Coordinates of C-alpha atoms (C1' of nucleotides) in Angstrom, one line a residue:
Chain A
X1 CA 0.0 0.0 0.0
X2 CA 1.4 3.4 -1.0
X3 CA 1.4 6.0 1.8
X4 CA 2.0 9.7 1.6
X5 CA 2.3 12.4 4.1
X6 CA -0.5 14.7 3.1
X7 CA 0.1 18.4 3.8
X8 CA -3.6 18.9 3.9
X9 CA -4.2 16.6 6.9
X10 CA -0.6 16.5 8.3
X11 CA -1.1 12.7 8.4
X12 CA 0.4 9.7 6.7
X13 CA -2.4 8.4 4.6
X14 CA -3.0 5.4 2.4
X15 CA -3.0 6.4 -1.2
X16 CA -6.3 5.7 -3.0
X17 CA -6.7 7.5 -6.3
X18 CA -10.0 9.0 -7.1
X19 CA -10.4 6.6 -10.1
X20 CA -9.0 3.2 -9.3
X21 CA -5.8 2.4 -11.2
X22 CA -5.4 5.9 -12.5
X23 CA -3.5 8.9 -11.1
X24 CA -3.9 12.6 -12.1
X25 CA -1.1 14.7 -10.8
X26 CA -0.2 18.4 -11.1
X27 CA 3.4 19.4 -10.4
X28 CA 4.3 23.1 -10.0
X29 CA 6.8 23.8 -12.7
X30 CA 9.4 26.5 -13.3
X31 CA 9.0 30.2 -13.8
X32 CA 11.1 30.7 -16.9
X33 CA 13.1 33.8 -16.2
X34 CA 16.5 32.3 -15.6
X35 CA 18.3 28.9 -15.5
X36 CA 16.8 26.7 -12.8
X37 CA 19.1 26.1 -9.8
X38 CA 20.0 23.0 -7.8
X39 CA 17.2 23.6 -5.4
X40 CA 14.6 23.7 -8.1
X41 CA 16.0 20.5 -9.4
X42 CA 15.6 18.8 -6.1
X43 CA 11.9 19.4 -6.3
X44 CA 11.7 18.4 -10.0
X45 CA 13.6 15.2 -9.3
X46 CA 11.4 14.4 -6.3
X47 CA 8.4 14.8 -8.7
X48 CA 10.2 12.5 -11.2
X49 CA 10.8 9.9 -8.5
X50 CA 7.1 10.1 -7.5
X51 CA 6.1 9.9 -11.1
X52 CA 8.3 6.9 -11.8
X53 CA 7.2 5.1 -8.7
X54 CA 3.5 5.5 -9.4
X55 CA 4.0 4.1 -12.8
X56 CA 6.2 1.3 -11.4
X57 CA 3.3 0.5 -9.1
X58 CA 1.1 -0.2 -12.1
X59 CA -0.9 3.0 -12.0
X60 CA -1.8 4.9 -15.2
X61 CA -0.5 8.4 -14.8
X62 CA -1.3 11.8 -16.2
X63 CA 1.2 14.4 -15.0
X64 CA 0.8 18.1 -15.8
X65 CA 3.6 20.5 -15.2
X66 CA 3.0 24.1 -15.8
X67 CA 5.4 26.6 -17.3
X68 CA 5.0 30.0 -15.8
X69 CA 5.9 32.4 -18.6
X70 CA 4.2 35.5 -17.4
X71 CA 4.7 37.1 -14.0
X72 CA 6.6 40.1 -12.4
X73 CA 10.0 38.5 -12.9
X74 CA 9.6 37.3 -16.5
X75 CA 8.3 40.8 -17.4
X76 CA 11.0 42.6 -15.5
X77 CA 13.9 40.5 -16.9
X78 CA 12.7 40.3 -20.5
X79 CA 12.5 44.0 -20.5
X80 CA 16.0 44.2 -19.1
X81 CA 17.2 41.8 -21.8
X82 CA 15.4 43.9 -24.5
X83 CA 13.5 40.9 -25.7
X84 CA 9.8 40.1 -26.1
X85 CA 8.3 38.2 -23.3
X86 CA 7.8 35.2 -25.6
X87 CA 11.3 35.1 -26.9
X88 CA 12.8 35.6 -23.5
X89 CA 10.8 32.9 -21.8
X90 CA 11.2 30.5 -24.7
X91 CA 14.9 30.5 -24.2
X92 CA 14.6 29.5 -20.6
X93 CA 11.9 27.0 -21.3
X94 CA 14.1 25.2 -23.6
X95 CA 17.0 25.4 -21.1
X96 CA 14.7 23.9 -18.5
X97 CA 13.7 20.9 -20.8
X98 CA 17.3 20.3 -21.6
X99 CA 18.4 20.4 -18.0
X100 CA 15.8 18.0 -16.7
X101 CA 16.7 15.6 -19.6
X102 CA 20.3 15.8 -18.6
X103 CA 19.3 14.9 -15.1
X104 CA 17.4 11.9 -16.4
X105 CA 13.8 13.1 -15.6
X106 CA 11.0 11.6 -17.6
X107 CA 8.8 14.0 -19.5
X108 CA 5.4 14.8 -18.1
X109 CA 2.4 14.2 -20.3
X110 CA 1.5 17.9 -20.6
X111 CA 3.5 21.1 -20.2
X112 CA 1.0 23.9 -20.5
X113 CA 2.2 27.5 -20.7
X114 CA 0.4 30.1 -18.8
X115 CA 0.2 32.5 -21.7
X116 CA -1.6 29.9 -23.8
X117 CA -4.4 29.7 -21.2
X118 CA -5.5 33.3 -20.7
X119 CA -9.0 32.4 -21.8
X120 CA -9.4 29.6 -19.2
X121 CA -8.2 32.0 -16.5
X122 CA -10.6 34.7 -17.6
X123 CA -13.4 32.2 -17.5
X124 CA -12.5 31.3 -13.9
X125 CA -12.2 34.9 -12.8
X126 CA -15.6 35.7 -14.3
X127 CA -17.2 32.9 -12.3
X128 CA -15.5 34.2 -9.2
X129 CA -16.8 37.6 -9.8
X130 CA -20.3 36.3 -10.3
X131 CA -20.3 34.3 -7.2
X132 CA -18.9 37.2 -5.1
X133 CA -15.6 35.6 -4.3
X134 CA -13.8 38.2 -6.3
X135 CA -14.2 42.0 -6.7
X136 CA -12.8 44.6 -9.0
X137 CA -10.8 47.6 -7.7
X138 CA -9.2 50.1 -10.0
X139 CA -9.6 47.7 -13.0
X140 CA -7.7 45.0 -11.2
X141 CA -9.5 42.0 -9.8
X142 CA -8.9 40.4 -6.4
X143 CA -9.9 37.3 -4.5
X144 CA -11.9 38.1 -1.3
X145 CA -10.4 35.8 1.2
X146 CA -13.2 36.4 3.7
X147 CA -15.5 34.7 1.3
X148 CA -13.8 31.3 1.7
X149 CA -14.2 30.1 5.3
X150 CA -11.7 27.3 5.1
X151 CA -9.0 29.6 3.9
X152 CA -5.8 28.6 5.7
X153 CA -6.6 24.9 6.0
X154 CA -3.6 23.7 4.0
X155 CA -1.0 25.9 5.6
X156 CA -2.4 26.0 9.0
X157 CA -2.4 29.7 8.8
X158 CA -5.2 31.8 10.3
X159 CA -5.6 34.8 8.0
X160 CA -6.2 37.0 11.0
X161 CA -2.8 36.1 12.4
X162 CA -0.9 37.2 9.3
X163 CA 1.3 40.1 9.9
X164 CA 0.2 43.1 7.9
X165 CA 3.8 43.9 6.9
X166 CA 4.6 46.8 4.7
X167 CA 6.1 44.4 2.2
X168 CA 3.0 42.2 2.0
X169 CA 1.4 44.8 -0.2
X170 CA 4.0 45.3 -2.9
X171 CA 1.3 46.1 -5.4
X172 CA 0.3 49.7 -5.5
X173 CA -3.2 48.5 -6.3
X174 CA -5.9 49.1 -3.6
X175 CA -7.5 46.0 -2.0
X176 CA -10.3 45.6 0.4
X177 CA -8.0 43.6 2.7
X178 CA -4.3 43.4 2.5
X179 CA -4.6 39.6 2.5
X180 CA -6.6 39.5 -0.6
X181 CA -4.6 38.5 -3.6
X182 CA -4.7 39.5 -7.3
X183 CA -6.5 37.4 -9.8
X184 CA -6.1 39.9 -12.6
X185 CA -3.7 42.8 -12.8
X186 CA -4.8 45.7 -15.0
X187 CA -2.6 46.7 -17.9
X188 CA 0.3 48.9 -17.0
X189 CA 2.4 51.2 -19.2
X190 CA 5.1 49.2 -20.9
X191 CA 4.0 45.8 -19.8
X192 CA 2.5 43.0 -21.8
X193 CA -1.3 42.6 -21.5
X194 CA -4.2 40.7 -22.9
X195 CA -7.4 42.3 -24.2
X196 CA -10.2 40.3 -22.5
X197 CA -13.8 40.4 -21.3
X198 CA -12.6 41.4 -17.9
X199 CA -10.5 44.2 -19.3
X200 CA -6.9 44.6 -20.5
X201 CA -4.4 43.1 -18.2
X202 CA -2.5 40.0 -17.2
X203 CA -3.2 37.2 -14.8
X204 CA -2.0 36.9 -11.2
X205 CA 0.2 34.0 -10.5
X206 CA -2.1 31.7 -8.6
X207 CA -5.0 31.6 -11.1
X208 CA -2.9 29.9 -13.8
X209 CA -2.4 26.8 -11.8
X210 CA -6.2 26.5 -11.0
X211 CA -7.1 27.1 -14.7
X212 CA -4.6 24.7 -16.1
X213 CA -4.9 21.9 -13.6
X214 CA -8.7 21.9 -13.9
X215 CA -8.6 22.0 -17.6
X216 CA -6.3 19.0 -18.0
X217 CA -7.1 17.0 -14.8
X218 CA -10.6 17.9 -13.9
X219 CA -12.1 19.8 -11.0
X220 CA -10.9 17.2 -8.5
X221 CA -7.7 15.3 -9.0
X222 CA -5.3 13.1 -7.0
X223 CA -1.9 14.7 -6.3
X224 CA -0.5 18.2 -6.3
X225 CA 3.1 18.8 -5.5
X226 CA 5.6 21.7 -5.2
X227 CA 8.3 23.1 -2.9
X228 CA 7.4 23.8 0.7
X229 CA 7.5 27.6 0.0
X230 CA 4.5 27.1 -2.2
X231 CA 2.2 25.9 0.6
X232 CA 1.5 29.5 1.5
X233 CA 0.3 31.5 -0.3
X234 CA 0.3 29.8 -3.7
X235 CA -1.3 26.5 -3.0
X236 CA -3.6 27.9 -0.4
X237 CA -4.8 30.4 -2.9
X238 CA -5.3 27.7 -5.6
X239 CA -7.6 25.8 -3.3
X240 CA -9.6 28.9 -2.5
X241 CA -10.0 29.8 -6.2
X242 CA -10.7 26.3 -7.5
X243 CA -13.0 25.2 -4.8
X244 CA -15.0 28.4 -4.9
X245 CA -15.6 27.8 -8.6
X246 CA -16.1 24.0 -8.5
X247 CA -17.8 23.6 -5.2
X248 CA -15.9 20.4 -4.6
X249 CA -12.6 19.3 -3.1
X250 CA -9.8 20.4 -5.4
X251 CA -6.9 18.0 -4.6
X252 CA -6.9 14.8 -2.6
X253 CA -3.1 14.6 -1.7
X254 CA -0.7 17.5 -1.3
X255 CA 3.0 16.6 -1.3
X256 CA 5.7 19.2 -0.7
X257 CA 9.4 18.9 -1.1
X258 CA 11.7 20.5 1.5
X259 CA 14.4 22.9 0.4
X260 CA 18.1 22.3 0.3
X261 CA 20.9 24.3 1.6
X262 CA 24.4 24.4 0.2
X263 CA 27.5 23.7 2.3
X264 CA 25.5 24.4 5.4
X265 CA 24.2 27.7 4.2
X266 CA 21.0 28.9 2.7
X267 CA 21.5 29.2 -1.0
X268 CA 21.7 32.8 -2.2
X269 CA 23.3 34.7 -5.1
X270 CA 25.2 37.0 -2.7
X271 CA 26.9 34.1 -1.0
X272 CA 28.1 32.6 -4.2
X273 CA 26.6 29.2 -3.5
X274 CA 23.9 29.5 -6.0
X275 CA 24.4 26.7 -8.5
X276 CA 22.7 26.0 -11.8
X277 CA 23.1 22.7 -13.5
X278 CA 25.4 24.3 -16.0
X279 CA 27.7 25.6 -13.2
X280 CA 28.1 22.1 -11.9
X281 CA 28.6 20.4 -15.3
X282 CA 31.2 23.0 -16.2
X283 CA 33.0 21.9 -13.0
X284 CA 33.1 18.3 -14.3
X285 CA 30.3 16.9 -12.1
X286 CA 28.5 13.9 -13.4
X287 CA 24.8 14.7 -13.8
X288 CA 23.9 11.3 -12.5
X289 CA 25.8 11.9 -9.3
X290 CA 23.7 15.0 -8.9
X291 CA 20.6 13.0 -9.5
X292 CA 21.7 10.3 -7.1
X293 CA 22.5 12.8 -4.4
X294 CA 19.3 14.8 -4.7
X295 CA 17.2 11.6 -4.6
X296 CA 19.2 9.9 -1.8
X297 CA 17.8 12.1 0.9
X298 CA 14.1 11.8 1.8
X299 CA 12.1 14.6 0.1
X300 CA 10.7 16.0 3.3
X301 CA 14.1 16.3 4.9
X302 CA 16.1 19.5 4.6
X303 CA 19.2 18.4 2.7
X304 CA 22.7 19.8 2.7
X305 CA 24.1 19.8 -0.8
X306 CA 27.9 19.7 -0.6
X307 CA 30.8 19.1 -2.7
X308 CA 31.8 16.3 -0.4
X309 CA 28.3 14.8 -0.8
X310 CA 28.6 15.0 -4.5
X311 CA 31.8 13.0 -4.5
X312 CA 30.3 10.5 -2.1
X313 CA 27.3 10.1 -4.4
X314 CA 29.6 9.5 -7.4
X315 CA 31.4 6.8 -5.4
X316 CA 28.1 5.1 -4.4
X317 CA 27.0 5.2 -8.0
X318 CA 30.2 3.6 -9.1
X319 CA 29.7 0.8 -6.6
X320 CA 26.4 0.1 -8.2
X321 CA 27.6 0.2 -11.8
X322 CA 30.7 -1.9 -11.0
X323 CA 28.5 -4.4 -9.3
X324 CA 26.2 -4.7 -12.3
X325 CA 29.2 -5.1 -14.5
X326 CA 30.7 -7.8 -12.4
X327 CA 27.4 -9.7 -12.5
X328 CA 27.4 -9.4 -16.3
X329 CA 31.1 -10.4 -16.6
X330 CA 31.0 -13.4 -14.3
X331 CA 31.0 -17.0 -15.4
X332 CA 27.9 -18.6 -14.0
X333 CA 28.2 -21.6 -11.8
X334 CA 25.9 -24.6 -11.9
X335 CA 25.5 -24.7 -8.2
X336 CA 26.7 -22.7 -5.2
X337 CA 26.6 -23.1 -1.5
X338 CA 24.0 -20.4 -0.6
X339 CA 20.8 -19.9 -2.4
X340 CA 20.6 -16.2 -3.2
X341 CA 17.0 -16.2 -4.4
X342 CA 15.4 -15.5 -1.0
X343 CA 18.0 -12.8 -0.4
X344 CA 17.1 -11.1 -3.7
X345 CA 13.4 -11.5 -3.0
X346 CA 13.8 -9.9 0.4
X347 CA 15.8 -7.0 -1.1
X348 CA 13.0 -6.4 -3.5
X349 CA 10.4 -6.5 -0.8
X350 CA 12.3 -4.0 1.4
X351 CA 12.9 -1.8 -1.6
X352 CA 9.3 -1.6 -2.4
X353 CA 8.2 -1.3 1.2
X354 CA 10.5 1.7 1.7
X355 CA 9.3 3.4 -1.5
X356 CA 5.7 2.8 -0.5
X357 CA 6.3 4.5 2.8
X358 CA 6.1 8.0 1.6
X359 CA 8.9 7.6 -0.9
X360 CA 11.6 6.6 1.6
X361 CA 14.4 6.7 -0.9
X362 CA 17.2 6.3 1.6
X363 CA 15.7 3.2 3.0
X364 CA 15.1 1.9 -0.5
X365 CA 18.8 2.5 -1.4
X366 CA 19.8 0.7 1.8
X367 CA 18.0 -2.4 0.6
X368 CA 19.8 -2.3 -2.7
X369 CA 23.2 -1.9 -1.2
X370 CA 22.7 -4.7 1.2
X371 CA 21.9 -7.0 -1.7
X372 CA 25.0 -5.7 -3.5
X373 CA 27.2 -6.7 -0.5
X374 CA 25.5 -10.1 -0.2
X375 CA 25.9 -10.9 -3.8
X376 CA 29.5 -9.7 -3.9
X377 CA 30.2 -12.0 -1.0
X378 CA 28.7 -14.9 -2.9
X379 CA 30.6 -13.9 -6.0
X380 CA 33.8 -13.9 -3.9
X381 CA 33.1 -17.3 -2.5
X382 CA 31.2 -19.3 -5.1
X383 CA 29.9 -17.4 -7.9
X384 CA 26.2 -17.0 -8.9
X385 CA 24.0 -19.2 -11.0
X386 CA 22.4 -18.1 -14.2
X387 CA 19.0 -18.0 -12.5
X388 CA 20.2 -15.8 -9.7
X389 CA 21.9 -13.5 -12.1
X390 CA 18.7 -13.1 -14.0
X391 CA 16.8 -12.3 -10.8
X392 CA 19.4 -9.7 -9.8
X393 CA 19.2 -8.1 -13.3
X394 CA 15.5 -8.0 -13.0
X395 CA 15.6 -6.3 -9.6
X396 CA 18.1 -3.8 -10.8
X397 CA 16.1 -3.1 -13.8
X398 CA 13.1 -2.3 -11.6
X399 CA 15.3 -0.3 -9.3
X400 CA 16.4 1.8 -12.2
X401 CA 12.9 2.3 -13.5
X402 CA 12.3 4.1 -10.3
X403 CA 15.6 5.8 -9.6
X404 CA 16.9 6.3 -13.1
X405 CA 20.5 6.7 -12.0
X406 CA 22.2 3.9 -13.9
X407 CA 23.0 4.8 -17.4
X408 CA 24.1 2.1 -19.9
X409 CA 27.9 2.1 -20.2
X410 CA 29.1 4.0 -23.1
X411 CA 29.8 1.5 -25.8
X412 CA 32.4 3.7 -27.5
X413 CA 34.9 1.0 -28.0
X414 CA 37.7 3.3 -28.6
X415 CA 40.1 1.6 -31.0
X416 CA 43.2 3.1 -29.5
X417 CA 42.3 2.0 -26.1
X418 CA 41.6 -1.6 -27.2
X419 CA 44.8 -1.6 -29.1
X420 CA 46.8 -0.5 -26.1
X421 CA 45.1 -3.1 -23.9
X422 CA 46.0 -5.7 -26.5
X423 CA 49.6 -4.6 -26.5
X424 CA 49.7 -4.7 -22.7
X425 CA 48.3 -8.2 -22.7
X426 CA 51.3 -9.2 -24.8
X427 CA 53.7 -7.4 -22.5
X428 CA 52.2 -9.1 -19.5
X429 CA 52.5 -12.5 -21.2
X430 CA 56.2 -11.7 -21.6
X431 CA 56.3 -10.6 -18.0
X432 CA 57.4 -7.2 -19.3
X433 CA 55.9 -5.4 -16.3
X434 CA 57.6 -2.1 -17.2
X435 CA 55.8 -1.8 -20.5
X436 CA 52.6 -3.1 -18.9
X437 CA 52.7 -0.4 -16.3
X438 CA 53.6 2.3 -18.8
X439 CA 50.4 1.5 -20.7
X440 CA 48.4 1.5 -17.5
X441 CA 49.7 4.9 -16.5
X442 CA 49.3 6.3 -19.9
X443 CA 45.7 5.4 -20.0
X444 CA 45.2 6.6 -16.5
X445 CA 46.3 10.0 -17.5
X446 CA 43.5 9.9 -20.1
X447 CA 41.0 9.0 -17.5
X448 CA 40.9 5.3 -18.3
X449 CA 41.2 2.8 -15.5
X450 CA 42.3 -0.7 -16.3
X451 CA 41.1 -3.6 -14.3
X452 CA 42.6 -7.1 -14.6
X453 CA 39.8 -9.5 -14.0
X454 CA 39.5 -13.2 -14.4
X455 CA 38.0 -12.9 -17.8
X456 CA 40.7 -10.5 -19.0
X457 CA 41.3 -6.8 -18.8
X458 CA 38.5 -4.3 -18.9
X459 CA 38.5 -0.6 -18.7
X460 CA 36.3 2.1 -17.3
X461 CA 36.3 5.9 -17.5
X462 CA 36.5 8.0 -14.4
Chain B
rG1 C1' 4.4 37.9 17.5
rG2 C1' 1.8 33.4 14.8
rC3 C1' 2.6 28.5 12.5
rG4 C1' 5.9 24.4 11.5
rG5 C1' 10.4 21.4 11.0
rC6 C1' 15.1 19.5 12.6
rG7 C1' 19.3 17.8 16.1
rU8 C1' 21.6 9.7 15.0
rA9 C1' 29.6 8.2 14.1
rG10 C1' 34.5 12.5 10.5
rC11 C1' 30.5 13.4 6.5
rC12 C1' 25.5 12.0 4.4
rA13 C1' 21.5 9.2 6.3
rA14 C1' 17.4 5.0 7.6
rG15 C1' 14.9 3.6 11.7
rU16 C1' 8.5 6.4 15.3
rG17 C1' 8.1 1.3 21.5
rG18 C1' 11.8 -4.4 21.4
rU19 C1' 17.4 -3.5 22.1
rA20 C1' 21.4 1.3 16.4
rA21 C1' 20.0 -0.2 8.1
rG22 C1' 22.9 1.7 4.3
rG23 C1' 26.5 4.9 1.7
rC24 C1' 31.0 8.0 1.6
rA25 C1' 35.6 8.9 3.9
rG26 C1' 39.4 6.4 7.2
rA27 C1' 42.5 2.1 9.5
rG28 C1' 44.1 -3.1 9.2
rG29 C1' 43.9 -7.7 6.5
rU30 C1' 42.8 -11.3 2.1
rC31 C1' 43.3 -11.6 -3.2
rU32 C1' 46.5 -9.6 -7.3
rG33 C1' 53.3 -9.1 -11.0
rC34 C1' 51.6 -4.0 -9.6
rA35 C1' 47.0 -1.8 -9.4
rA36 C1' 41.7 -1.6 -9.5
rA37 C1' 37.4 -3.9 -8.1
rA38 C1' 35.6 -7.2 -4.4
rC39 C1' 35.5 -9.5 0.4
rC40 C1' 36.7 -9.7 5.8
rU41 C1' 37.6 -6.9 10.4
rC42 C1' 37.5 -2.2 13.0
rU43 C1' 35.1 2.9 13.5
rA44 C1' 28.0 5.6 18.1
rU45 C1' 27.3 0.6 25.4
rG46 C1' 24.8 5.0 22.3
rC47 C1' 20.8 8.5 18.9
rA48 C1' 21.5 17.4 21.4
rU49 C1' 20.8 17.8 27.1
rC50 C1' 18.0 16.7 31.6
rG51 C1' 13.8 14.5 33.7
rG52 C1' 9.3 11.2 33.2
rU53 C1' 6.0 7.0 31.4
rU54 C1' 7.1 1.7 30.4
rC55 C1' 9.3 -5.0 31.5
rA56 C1' 11.5 -2.3 27.3
rA57 C1' 12.5 4.6 24.5
rA58 C1' 16.6 7.2 19.2
rU59 C1' 11.4 6.2 19.0
rC60 C1' 6.0 8.4 23.7
rC61 C1' 5.5 12.8 27.3
rG62 C1' 7.6 17.4 29.6
rA63 C1' 11.5 20.9 30.1
rU64 C1' 16.1 23.1 28.3
rC65 C1' 19.8 24.2 24.6
rG66 C1' 21.0 24.7 19.5
rC67 C1' 19.9 25.1 14.1
rC68 C1' 16.3 26.2 10.3
rG69 C1' 11.9 27.3 7.5
rC70 C1' 7.2 29.9 6.4
rC71 C1' 4.0 34.1 7.5
rU72 C1' 7.4 38.7 1.5
rC73 C1' 4.6 35.8 -6.3
rC74 C1' 12.1 32.0 -3.5
rA75 C1' 11.4 24.8 -5.5

RNA sequence: GGCGGCGUAGCCAAGUGGUAAGGCAGAGGUCUGCAAAACCUCUAUGCAUCGGUUCAAAUCCGAUCGCCGCCUCCA
């Protein structure tokens, strides 16, 4: 049974999709005004892990991830760049797709752009105006929080307790209550706007997610995710908007990913610890090590992203890939002293149990690594049978369907490397260790590690 | 001020009542021409501190200390 901690109830709950066998999920996507940073990717990869595990569990899945391509920041920065909003956001949208592909994330079914759904948003706003949940003030339109009694349920915030800080009202527009939020912002000089039935202007941030999620997933759907910072006000506002229109529960399970810090400090541009994927790749970091590291810590746990951790993740990953290779390279035995089948079965059970427990990825990895040790021990002692090897391959294949951290080894059989290995083989046969070591060292300088195994010499890149 | 989270070895981290998973790093050993990989052994009588409940607590309760988040359209 899959269980999730539901932000809405603060409880671990059994997961029962609204329609049996089918999951409809909305994951808050990027605001495309710059390259996404490592913290953003933690959330996106958490969503990818969730996506993969739901599918692995046999559920049919429709995932929608929005692209926010109009808001204060995209407008501000496109202006600064001297580009149209569309051209500007297109650049970062493409960068986003390219980055998540590098990190091995599967594609969602639908990636709706906010600017392609202005009509849907206008329709919602009109309904909110008609029902008295929204009001117009100086040509902008606001949501009246007082009109929605359960406002604050998700975040546990009582609107009356909110500090009326000066900064909470950054808009110069007038509102009935400072806590009310903008659904529609009237057109301003020099800013993009849409000519609509509710006047010229642009949407507020929250309404896009209500409009697009309901359009593609229906008025009630199963899962909605995002970073913890979205709980309030973004997701709270989405609930208020959507339920006021539909009159039924908006989302059944809310899942929120905790933030990360970098080298023990909150990530910020001024501290210089603000990493994009490109920064890390330029530093020679393996994207799969980043993926592994980000997935290895439970998603609700604050994680500390460090250089040290990245190196550790790369080593852990290498242990897994080396293990798989030794399974593939080994000569099977007919019979061995210990039957591995129950061990493999137990590892699979523990892996799935952990993942079903609110995506306990650390526990799941623990199960995999224990199997690795047990099988390596068997390999050392006896060897494995063909049947056992097939069971291990099958488990690892399932593991990788969920984690997606093992990439097939590059099959670039570099002719020069093979030739040098062949030459070294001859040298070793002649017991010409000097020449053999020269070749090893030469290749090592090129990042090629030679390993002399029972079945001959093999190489890997570091 | 309001709401919430966290504190487990050098580092990362699982474990929410039954006697401390796992990974990385480190030390010693086995194997190997050397090396790598792998394996074996070692590395927390203890889970921030102090009390309490219990036959039994890292796990439940209370207090204290420390760190952090949200309440600002930052994942």
